[in-house]
The first five atom37 places (N, CA, C, CB, O) and aatype in JSON, in Angstrom:
{
  "aatype": [12, 14, 6, 7, 14, 14, 9, 3, 4, 14, 15, 10, 3, 19, 12, 14, 14, 1, 7, 1, 9, 1, 0, 19, 7, 18, 19, 6, 2, 9, 11, 9, 10, 14, 0, 15, 5, 0, 14, 0, 18, 0, 0, 15, 19, 19, 3, 0, 14, 0, 14, 14, 7, 7, 1, 1, 1, 14, 19, 14, 1, 19, 1, 10, 19, 17, 10, 7, 5, 1, 1, 19, 14, 7, 19, 19, 0, 7, 16, 1, 10, 1, 13, 0, 7, 16, 19, 0, 14, 19, 3, 7, 9, 14, 16, 9, 13, 2, 14, 1, 18, 6, 9, 10, 14, 6, 16, 3, 6, 14, 6, 16, 5, 0],
  "atom_mask": [
    [1, 1, 1, 1, 1],
    [1, 1, 1, 1, 1],
    [1, 1, 1, 1, 1],
    [1, 1, 1, 0, 1],
    [1, 1, 1, 1, 1],
    [1, 1, 1, 1, 1],
    [1, 1, 1, 1, 1],
    [1, 1, 1, 1, 1],
    [1, 1, 1, 1, 1],
    [1, 1, 1, 1, 1],
    [1, 1, 1, 1, 1],
    [1, 1, 1, 1, 1],
    [1, 1, 1, 1, 1],
    [1, 1, 1, 1, 1],
    [1, 1, 1, 1, 1],
    [1, 1, 1, 1, 1],
    [1, 1, 1, 1, 1],
    [1, 1, 1, 1, 1],
    [1, 1, 1, 0, 1],
    [1, 1, 1, 1, 1],
    [1, 1, 1, 1, 1],
    [1, 1, 1, 1, 1],
    [1, 1, 1, 1, 1],
    [1, 1, 1, 1, 1],
    [1, 1, 1, 0, 1],
    [1, 1, 1, 1, 1],
    [1, 1, 1, 1, 1],
    [1, 1, 1, 1, 1],
    [1, 1, 1, 1, 1],
    [1, 1, 1, 1, 1],
    [1, 1, 1, 1, 1],
    [1, 1, 1, 1, 1],
    [1, 1, 1, 1, 1],
    [1, 1, 1, 1, 1],
    [1, 1, 1, 1, 1],
    [1, 1, 1, 1, 1],
    [1, 1, 1, 1, 1],
    [1, 1, 1, 1, 1],
    [1, 1, 1, 1, 1],
    [1, 1, 1, 1, 1],
    [1, 1, 1, 1, 1],
    [1, 1, 1, 1, 1],
    [1, 1, 1, 1, 1],
    [1, 1, 1, 1, 1],
    [1, 1, 1, 1, 1],
    [1, 1, 1, 1, 1],
    [1, 1, 1, 1, 1],
    [1, 1, 1, 1, 1],
    [1, 1, 1, 1, 1],
    [1, 1, 1, 1, 1],
    [1, 1, 1, 1, 1],
    [1, 1, 1, 1, 1],
    [1, 1, 1, 0, 1],
    [1, 1, 1, 0, 1],
    [1, 1, 1, 1, 1],
    [1, 1, 1, 1, 1],
    [1, 1, 1, 1, 1],
    [1, 1, 1, 1, 1],
    [1, 1, 1, 1, 1],
    [1, 1, 1, 1, 1],
    [1, 1, 1, 1, 1],
    [1, 1, 1, 1, 1],
    [1, 1, 1, 1, 1],
    [1, 1, 1, 1, 1],
    [1, 1, 1, 1, 1],
    [1, 1, 1, 1, 1],
    [1, 1, 1, 1, 1],
    [1, 1, 1, 0, 1],
    [1, 1, 1, 1, 1],
    [1, 1, 1, 1, 1],
    [1, 1, 1, 1, 1],
    [1, 1, 1, 1, 1],
    [1, 1, 1, 1, 1],
    [1, 1, 1, 0, 1],
    [1, 1, 1, 1, 1],
    [1, 1, 1, 1, 1],
    [1, 1, 1, 1, 1],
    [1, 1, 1, 0, 1],
    [1, 1, 1, 1, 1],
    [1, 1, 1, 1, 1],
    [1, 1, 1, 1, 1],
    [1, 1, 1, 1, 1],
    [1, 1, 1, 1, 1],
    [1, 1, 1, 1, 1],
    [1, 1, 1, 0, 1],
    [1, 1, 1, 1, 1],
    [1, 1, 1, 1, 1],
    [1, 1, 1, 1, 1],
    [1, 1, 1, 1, 1],
    [1, 1, 1, 1, 1],
    [1, 1, 1, 1, 1],
    [1, 1, 1, 0, 1],
    [1, 1, 1, 1, 1],
    [1, 1, 1, 1, 1],
    [1, 1, 1, 1, 1],
    [1, 1, 1, 1, 1],
    [1, 1, 1, 1, 1],
    [1, 1, 1, 1, 1],
    [1, 1, 1, 1, 1],
    [1, 1, 1, 1, 1],
    [1, 1, 1, 1, 1],
    [1, 1, 1, 1, 1],
    [1, 1, 1, 1, 1],
    [1, 1, 1, 1, 1],
    [1, 1, 1, 1, 1],
    [1, 1, 1, 1, 1],
    [1, 1, 1, 1, 1],
    [1, 1, 1, 1, 1],
    [1, 1, 1, 1, 1],
    [1, 1, 1, 1, 1],
    [1, 1, 1, 1, 1],
    [1, 1, 1, 1, 1],
    [1, 1, 1, 1, 1],
    [1, 1, 1, 1, 1]
  ],
  "atom_positions": [
    [[0.85, -1.18, 0.0], [0.0, 0.0, 0.0], [0.89, 1.24, 0.0], [-0.96, 0.0, 1.22], [1.59, 1.47, 0.98]],
    [[0.88, 2.05, -1.06], [1.74, 3.23, -1.1], [1.24, 4.31, -0.15], [1.81, 3.78, -2.52], [0.04, 4.51, 0.04]],
    [[2.2, 5.0, 0.43], [1.86, 6.09, 1.35], [1.82, 7.39, 0.57], [2.88, 6.18, 2.51], [2.51, 7.54, -0.44]],
    [[1.0, 8.33, 1.02], [0.91, 9.63, 0.38], [2.08, 10.5, 0.8], [0.0, 0.0, 0.0], [2.96, 10.08, 1.54]],
    [[2.08, 11.73, 0.3], [3.15, 12.66, 0.69], [3.04, 13.02, 2.16], [3.11, 13.93, -0.18], [1.97, 12.9, 2.76]],
    [[4.17, 13.48, 2.75], [4.11, 13.86, 4.17], [3.2, 15.07, 4.39], [5.52, 14.16, 4.7], [3.05, 15.92, 3.52]],
    [[2.61, 15.11, 5.57], [1.77, 16.24, 5.98], [2.67, 17.32, 6.55], [0.68, 15.8, 7.02], [3.49, 17.04, 7.42]],
    [[2.53, 18.56, 6.07], [3.29, 19.68, 6.63], [2.64, 20.1, 7.93], [3.36, 20.87, 5.64], [1.45, 20.4, 7.97]],
    [[3.43, 20.14, 9.0], [2.94, 20.53, 10.33], [3.53, 21.9, 10.69], [3.31, 19.46, 11.42], [4.72, 21.98, 11.01]],
    [[2.73, 22.97, 10.63], [3.25, 24.28, 10.99], [3.6, 24.39, 12.47], [2.25, 25.34, 10.62], [4.38, 25.26, 12.88]],
    [[3.02, 23.51, 13.28], [3.27, 23.48, 14.72], [3.13, 22.04, 15.18], [2.29, 24.43, 15.5], [2.34, 21.28, 14.63]],
    [[3.9, 21.66, 16.19], [3.85, 20.28, 16.68], [2.54, 19.94, 17.38], [4.99, 20.04, 17.63], [2.22, 18.76, 17.54]],
    [[1.75, 20.94, 17.79], [0.48, 20.63, 18.43], [-0.58, 20.17, 17.43], [-0.03, 21.85, 19.19], [-1.62, 19.67, 17.84]],
    [[-0.33, 20.32, 16.12], [-1.26, 19.81, 15.1], [-0.72, 18.55, 14.43], [-1.53, 20.89, 14.05], [-1.27, 18.1, 13.42]],
    [[0.33, 17.98, 14.99], [0.94, 16.77, 14.45], [-0.02, 15.6, 14.64], [2.3, 16.48, 15.12], [-0.55, 15.41, 15.73]],
    [[-0.24, 14.79, 13.59], [-1.12, 13.62, 13.76], [-0.43, 12.57, 14.64], [-1.49, 13.02, 12.38], [0.8, 12.55, 14.73]],
    [[-1.21, 11.69, 15.28], [-0.59, 10.67, 16.15], [0.19, 9.62, 15.37], [-1.66, 9.99, 16.97], [1.1, 9.0, 15.91]],
    [[-0.15, 9.42, 14.1], [0.55, 8.47, 13.23], [0.58, 9.02, 11.81], [-0.14, 7.06, 13.26], [-0.28, 9.8, 11.41]],
    [[1.6, 8.62, 11.06], [1.67, 9.01, 9.66], [2.93, 9.78, 9.34], [0.0, 0.0, 0.0], [3.74, 10.08, 10.22]],
    [[3.09, 10.1, 8.06], [4.28, 10.83, 7.59], [4.07, 12.32, 7.77], [4.58, 10.5, 6.11], [3.04, 12.88, 7.4]],
    [[5.09, 12.97, 8.35], [5.0, 14.42, 8.57], [6.29, 15.09, 8.12], [4.73, 14.73, 10.06], [7.31, 14.45, 7.89]],
    [[6.2, 16.41, 8.01], [7.36, 17.26, 7.76], [7.15, 18.49, 8.65], [7.52, 17.66, 6.21], [6.08, 19.09, 8.64]],
    [[8.18, 18.86, 9.43], [8.04, 19.96, 10.39], [9.4, 20.61, 10.65], [7.42, 19.46, 11.71], [10.44, 20.14, 10.19]],
    [[9.35, 21.71, 11.41], [10.55, 22.45, 11.81], [10.48, 22.62, 13.32], [10.67, 23.85, 11.08], [9.4, 22.88, 13.87]],
    [[11.62, 22.48, 14.0], [11.64, 22.66, 15.44], [13.05, 22.83, 15.96], [0.0, 0.0, 0.0], [14.02, 22.82, 15.2]],
    [[13.15, 23.0, 17.27], [14.43, 23.19, 17.95], [14.72, 21.98, 18.83], [14.41, 24.49, 18.8], [13.83, 21.47, 19.51]],
    [[15.96, 21.53, 18.81], [16.37, 20.43, 19.68], [16.41, 20.96, 21.11], [17.77, 19.83, 19.25], [17.15, 21.9, 21.41]],
    [[15.61, 20.35, 21.98], [15.58, 20.79, 23.38], [16.64, 20.05, 24.19], [14.18, 20.56, 23.98], [17.31, 20.65, 25.03]],
    [[16.77, 18.75, 23.95], [17.79, 17.97, 24.64], [18.1, 16.73, 23.83], [17.33, 17.59, 26.07], [17.37, 16.37, 22.9]],
    [[19.19, 16.08, 24.19], [19.58, 14.84, 23.51], [19.78, 13.75, 24.54], [20.85, 15.05, 22.67], [19.98, 14.01, 25.73]],
    [[19.73, 12.5, 24.07], [19.97, 11.36, 24.95], [20.87, 10.38, 24.2], [18.63, 10.68, 25.4], [20.56, 9.97, 23.08]],
    [[21.96, 10.02, 24.81], [22.89, 9.06, 24.24], [22.88, 7.85, 25.15], [24.34, 9.66, 24.1], [23.08, 7.96, 26.36]],
    [[22.64, 6.69, 24.57], [22.6, 5.47, 25.38], [24.0, 5.04, 25.78], [21.89, 4.33, 24.62], [24.96, 5.34, 25.06]],
    [[24.15, 4.35, 26.91], [25.47, 3.88, 27.34], [26.07, 2.88, 26.34], [25.38, 3.23, 28.73], [25.34, 2.27, 25.55]],
    [[27.38, 2.74, 26.38], [28.09, 1.85, 25.45], [27.65, 0.4, 25.59], [29.6, 1.95, 25.69], [27.82, -0.38, 24.65]],
    [[27.08, 0.02, 26.72], [26.64, -1.36, 26.94], [25.34, -1.68, 26.2], [26.47, -1.63, 28.42], [24.96, -2.84, 26.1]],
    [[24.65, -0.66, 25.67], [23.4, -0.87, 24.94], [23.62, -0.65, 23.44], [22.29, 0.08, 25.46], [24.64, -0.09, 23.03]],
    [[22.65, -1.1, 22.65], [22.73, -0.89, 21.2], [22.79, 0.61, 20.92], [21.52, -1.55, 20.47], [22.1, 1.39, 21.58]],
    [[23.6, 1.03, 19.93], [23.73, 2.46, 19.66], [22.42, 3.1, 19.21], [24.78, 2.68, 18.6], [21.71, 2.56, 18.35]],
    [[22.1, 4.25, 19.79], [20.95, 5.06, 19.39], [21.19, 6.47, 19.91], [19.6, 4.47, 19.94], [21.71, 6.66, 21.01]],
    [[20.8, 7.44, 19.13], [20.96, 8.85, 19.48], [19.56, 9.45, 19.37], [22.01, 9.61, 18.54], [18.94, 9.37, 18.31]],
    [[19.07, 10.05, 20.43], [17.71, 10.59, 20.44], [17.72, 12.07, 20.77], [16.84, 9.83, 21.45], [18.48, 12.52, 21.63]],
    [[16.88, 12.82, 20.08], [16.74, 14.26, 20.32], [15.27, 14.58, 20.55], [17.31, 15.1, 19.13], [14.41, 14.11, 19.8]],
    [[14.98, 15.35, 21.57], [13.64, 15.84, 21.83], [13.5, 17.19, 21.15], [13.34, 15.94, 23.38], [14.31, 18.09, 21.39]],
    [[12.48, 17.34, 20.29], [12.32, 18.56, 19.48], [11.02, 19.25, 19.85], [12.35, 18.23, 17.96], [9.98, 18.61, 20.0]],
    [[11.08, 20.58, 20.01], [9.93, 21.42, 20.34], [9.81, 22.53, 19.3], [10.05, 22.01, 21.78], [10.72, 22.72, 18.49]],
    [[8.68, 23.26, 19.31], [8.45, 24.33, 18.33], [9.39, 25.53, 18.5], [7.04, 24.8, 18.43], [9.81, 26.12, 17.51]],
    [[9.7, 25.87, 19.74], [10.51, 27.06, 20.01], [11.41, 26.81, 21.2], [9.61, 28.3, 20.26], [11.07, 26.01, 22.08]],
    [[12.58, 27.47, 21.24], [13.46, 27.29, 22.4], [12.79, 27.81, 23.68], [14.8, 28.02, 22.17], [11.91, 28.67, 23.63]],
    [[13.22, 27.27, 24.8], [12.68, 27.69, 26.09], [13.1, 29.12, 26.4], [13.16, 26.74, 27.22], [14.22, 29.52, 26.08]],
    [[12.21, 29.9, 27.02], [12.57, 31.26, 27.4], [13.54, 31.24, 28.58], [11.31, 32.08, 27.75], [13.68, 30.22, 29.24]],
    [[14.21, 32.36, 28.85], [15.07, 32.4, 30.03], [14.27, 32.04, 31.27], [15.72, 33.8, 30.19], [13.16, 32.54, 31.47]],
    [[14.82, 31.19, 32.1], [14.11, 30.75, 33.3], [13.36, 29.45, 33.11], [0.0, 0.0, 0.0], [12.82, 28.9, 34.07]],
    [[13.32, 28.95, 31.88], [12.68, 27.66, 31.63], [11.21, 27.76, 31.3], [0.0, 0.0, 0.0], [10.64, 28.85, 31.26]],
    [[10.61, 26.62, 31.08], [9.19, 26.55, 30.72], [8.33, 26.43, 31.97], [8.92, 25.36, 29.78], [8.74, 25.82, 32.96]],
    [[7.14, 27.0, 31.91], [6.2, 26.96, 33.03], [5.16, 25.86, 32.85], [5.52, 28.3, 33.19], [4.5, 25.46, 33.81]],
    [[5.01, 25.37, 31.61], [4.01, 24.34, 31.35], [4.51, 23.41, 30.24], [2.65, 24.97, 30.96], [5.42, 23.77, 29.5]],
    [[3.93, 22.23, 30.12], [4.36, 21.3, 29.08], [4.06, 21.85, 27.68], [3.68, 19.93, 29.26], [3.1, 22.58, 27.49]],
    [[4.89, 21.48, 26.73], [4.71, 21.89, 25.34], [4.74, 20.64, 24.45], [5.81, 22.92, 24.9], [5.32, 19.62, 24.84]],
    [[4.11, 20.71, 23.27], [4.17, 19.56, 22.36], [5.61, 19.3, 21.93], [3.28, 19.8, 21.12], [6.38, 20.23, 21.73]],
    [[5.96, 18.04, 21.79], [7.31, 17.67, 21.38], [7.26, 16.37, 20.6], [8.25, 17.53, 22.61], [6.28, 15.63, 20.65]],
    [[8.32, 16.12, 19.87], [8.49, 14.88, 19.13], [9.91, 14.38, 19.41], [8.24, 15.07, 17.59], [10.84, 15.18, 19.55]],
    [[10.06, 13.07, 19.49], [11.38, 12.49, 19.72], [11.89, 11.95, 18.38], [11.33, 11.35, 20.81], [11.21, 11.17, 17.72]],
    [[13.1, 12.37, 18.0], [13.76, 11.87, 16.81], [14.83, 10.89, 17.26], [14.38, 13.03, 15.95], [15.64, 11.22, 18.12]],
    [[14.85, 9.67, 16.68], [15.8, 8.64, 17.09], [16.57, 8.14, 15.88], [15.07, 7.47, 17.8], [15.98, 7.68, 14.9]],
    [[17.9, 8.23, 15.96], [18.78, 7.68, 14.93], [19.32, 6.37, 15.46], [19.94, 8.69, 14.55], [20.18, 6.36, 16.35]],
    [[18.83, 5.27, 14.93], [19.29, 3.95, 15.37], [20.66, 3.66, 14.78], [18.27, 2.85, 14.96], [20.94, 4.0, 13.63]],
    [[21.51, 3.02, 15.57], [22.84, 2.66, 15.1], [23.85, 3.8, 15.18], [0.0, 0.0, 0.0], [24.97, 3.66, 14.7]],
    [[23.48, 4.91, 15.79], [24.36, 6.08, 15.87], [24.67, 6.4, 17.34], [23.73, 7.31, 15.18], [23.77, 6.38, 18.18]],
    [[25.91, 6.68, 17.63], [26.29, 7.16, 18.96], [26.21, 8.69, 19.01], [27.73, 6.68, 19.34], [26.07, 9.28, 20.08]],
    [[26.31, 9.33, 17.83], [26.13, 10.78, 17.75], [25.75, 11.14, 16.33], [27.43, 11.54, 18.18], [26.01, 10.39, 15.39]],
    [[25.12, 12.31, 16.18], [24.74, 12.83, 14.87], [25.36, 14.23, 14.81], [23.15, 12.86, 14.66], [24.9, 15.13, 15.52]],
    [[26.38, 14.43, 13.97], [27.06, 15.73, 13.93], [26.09, 16.88, 13.67], [28.14, 15.71, 12.85], [25.25, 16.82, 12.77]],
    [[26.22, 17.93, 14.47], [25.4, 19.13, 14.32], [24.08, 19.09, 15.05], [0.0, 0.0, 0.0], [23.46, 20.14, 15.25]],
    [[23.63, 17.93, 15.47], [22.35, 17.83, 16.18], [22.65, 17.84, 17.68], [21.56, 16.55, 15.77], [22.94, 16.8, 18.28]],
    [[22.56, 19.03, 18.26], [22.81, 19.25, 19.68], [21.72, 20.17, 20.21], [24.24, 19.86, 19.93], [20.95, 20.73, 19.42]],
    [[21.64, 20.33, 21.51], [20.63, 21.2, 22.11], [20.73, 22.61, 21.51], [20.8, 21.25, 23.64], [21.81, 23.18, 21.43]],
    [[19.58, 23.14, 21.1], [19.52, 24.47, 20.53], [19.53, 24.5, 19.01], [0.0, 0.0, 0.0], [19.25, 25.54, 18.42]],
    [[19.85, 23.39, 18.36], [19.9, 23.34, 16.9], [18.49, 23.43, 16.32], [20.6, 22.06, 16.42], [17.57, 22.8, 16.83]],
    [[18.34, 24.2, 15.26], [17.06, 24.3, 14.55], [17.09, 23.31, 13.4], [16.79, 25.78, 14.03], [18.03, 23.3, 12.6]],
    [[16.06, 22.47, 13.3], [16.01, 21.41, 12.3], [14.73, 21.47, 11.49], [16.14, 20.06, 12.96], [13.66, 21.84, 11.99]],
    [[14.84, 21.09, 10.22], [13.68, 20.72, 9.41], [13.78, 19.2, 9.33], [13.67, 21.43, 7.95], [14.84, 18.67, 8.98]],
    [[12.72, 18.49, 9.65], [12.77, 17.03, 9.68], [11.52, 16.43, 9.06], [12.94, 16.53, 11.11], [10.47, 17.07, 8.98]],
    [[11.66, 15.19, 8.63], [10.54, 14.47, 8.02], [10.68, 12.99, 8.34], [10.48, 14.7, 6.49], [11.8, 12.48, 8.47]],
    [[9.56, 12.32, 8.46], [9.57, 10.89, 8.71], [8.19, 10.42, 9.14], [0.0, 0.0, 0.0], [7.22, 11.17, 9.13]],
    [[8.12, 9.17, 9.51], [6.86, 8.57, 9.94], [6.78, 8.6, 11.46], [6.72, 7.11, 9.42], [7.61, 8.02, 12.15]],
    [[5.76, 9.28, 11.96], [5.59, 9.42, 13.41], [4.7, 8.29, 13.92], [4.99, 10.81, 13.77], [3.71, 7.92, 13.29]],
    [[5.07, 7.77, 15.07], [4.28, 6.74, 15.76], [4.48, 6.93, 17.26], [4.71, 5.29, 15.31], [5.56, 7.34, 17.7]],
    [[3.44, 6.64, 18.06], [3.61, 6.78, 19.51], [4.45, 5.64, 20.07], [2.24, 6.82, 20.2], [4.17, 4.46, 19.81]],
    [[5.48, 5.98, 20.84], [6.32, 5.0, 21.53], [6.36, 5.43, 22.99], [7.78, 4.91, 20.9], [6.86, 6.5, 23.31]],
    [[5.84, 4.6, 23.86], [5.72, 4.93, 25.28], [4.97, 6.25, 25.48], [7.11, 5.0, 25.93], [5.31, 7.03, 26.38]],
    [[3.97, 6.5, 24.65], [3.16, 7.7, 24.77], [3.79, 8.96, 24.21], [0.0, 0.0, 0.0], [3.21, 10.04, 24.34]],
    [[4.96, 8.86, 23.58], [5.66, 10.03, 23.02], [5.71, 9.87, 21.51], [7.1, 10.17, 23.63], [6.16, 8.84, 21.01]],
    [[5.26, 10.9, 20.75], [5.39, 10.82, 19.29], [6.87, 10.67, 18.92], [4.77, 12.08, 18.61], [7.7, 11.47, 19.36]],
    [[7.19, 9.66, 18.12], [8.58, 9.33, 17.82], [8.76, 9.09, 16.33], [9.03, 8.08, 18.62], [7.9, 8.49, 15.67]],
    [[9.89, 9.57, 15.8], [10.27, 9.31, 14.41], [11.63, 8.63, 14.43], [10.3, 10.64, 13.54], [12.59, 9.18, 14.98]],
    [[11.71, 7.45, 13.84], [12.99, 6.73, 13.77], [13.69, 7.06, 12.45], [12.76, 5.2, 13.89], [13.07, 7.1, 11.39]],
    [[15.0, 7.3, 12.54], [15.86, 7.6, 11.4], [15.23, 8.65, 10.47], [16.15, 6.33, 10.62], [15.01, 8.39, 9.29]],
    [[14.95, 9.85, 11.03], [14.31, 10.88, 10.22], [15.26, 11.48, 9.18], [13.77, 11.99, 11.12], [16.48, 11.44, 9.34]],
    [[14.68, 12.01, 8.13], [15.44, 12.88, 7.23], [15.5, 14.22, 7.95], [14.77, 13.0, 5.78], [14.53, 14.62, 8.6]],
    [[16.62, 14.91, 7.85], [16.71, 16.18, 8.55], [17.65, 17.12, 7.82], [17.18, 15.97, 9.99], [18.5, 16.71, 7.02]],
    [[17.47, 18.4, 8.12], [18.32, 19.46, 7.58], [18.55, 20.45, 8.72], [17.67, 20.16, 6.31], [17.6, 20.9, 9.36]],
    [[19.8, 20.8, 8.96], [20.12, 21.79, 9.98], [19.88, 23.17, 9.36], [21.6, 21.64, 10.51], [20.39, 23.47, 8.29]],
    [[19.1, 24.0, 10.06], [18.73, 25.32, 9.55], [19.45, 26.42, 10.33], [17.21, 25.52, 9.63], [19.87, 26.22, 11.47]],
    [[19.58, 27.6, 9.71], [20.11, 28.74, 10.46], [19.11, 29.13, 11.55], [20.4, 29.95, 9.52], [17.94, 28.73, 11.51]],
    [[19.56, 29.9, 12.51], [18.72, 30.29, 13.65], [17.42, 30.97, 13.22], [19.5, 31.21, 14.57], [16.37, 30.69, 13.8]],
    [[17.47, 31.85, 12.23], [16.27, 32.54, 11.76], [16.22, 32.48, 10.25], [16.24, 34.0, 12.26], [17.25, 32.31, 9.59]],
    [[15.04, 32.62, 9.71], [14.85, 32.65, 8.27], [14.54, 34.09, 7.82], [13.7, 31.69, 7.85], [13.46, 34.36, 7.29]],
    [[15.48, 34.99, 8.03], [15.27, 36.36, 7.59], [15.51, 36.45, 6.1], [16.2, 37.34, 8.36], [16.45, 35.83, 5.59]],
    [[14.68, 37.2, 5.37], [14.89, 37.32, 3.93], [16.21, 38.0, 3.61], [13.73, 38.11, 3.29], [16.63, 38.94, 4.29]],
    [[16.86, 37.51, 2.57], [18.14, 38.1, 2.17], [17.88, 39.39, 1.41], [18.97, 37.11, 1.29], [16.91, 39.49, 0.66]],
    [[18.73, 40.36, 1.62], [18.6, 41.63, 0.89], [19.57, 41.62, -0.26], [18.86, 42.87, 1.83], [20.68, 41.1, -0.16]],
    [[19.13, 42.2, -1.36], [19.99, 42.28, -2.54], [20.59, 43.66, -2.63], [19.21, 41.94, -3.83], [19.9, 44.66, -2.41]],
    [[21.88, 43.74, -2.95], [22.57, 45.03, -3.03], [22.43, 45.62, -4.41], [24.05, 44.89, -2.67], [22.94, 46.71, -4.67]]
  ]
}
């Protein structure tokens, strides 16, 4: 059964519980498993970075997991990413395994021409 194109999610709070999506977000934190476990690198992604002083309430998030990786160059806390993949709930958390991703600049300001 062929799958359709990914759904563009302008915000993680409109992300479907299952299916292919494409979205943009900020890496909030990362998790690296110990050497005694199978390699996996996981990043928790949110719509916007936390304000100074931290968050006061929960926000929508998605977990990106790269299986077989101990690290993913450039994907660290604070990195802005465009990502795509198939989301599925794992332990109640929307998760995408081995997502396609692109590291983005901090802001998308229009370029000026001289």
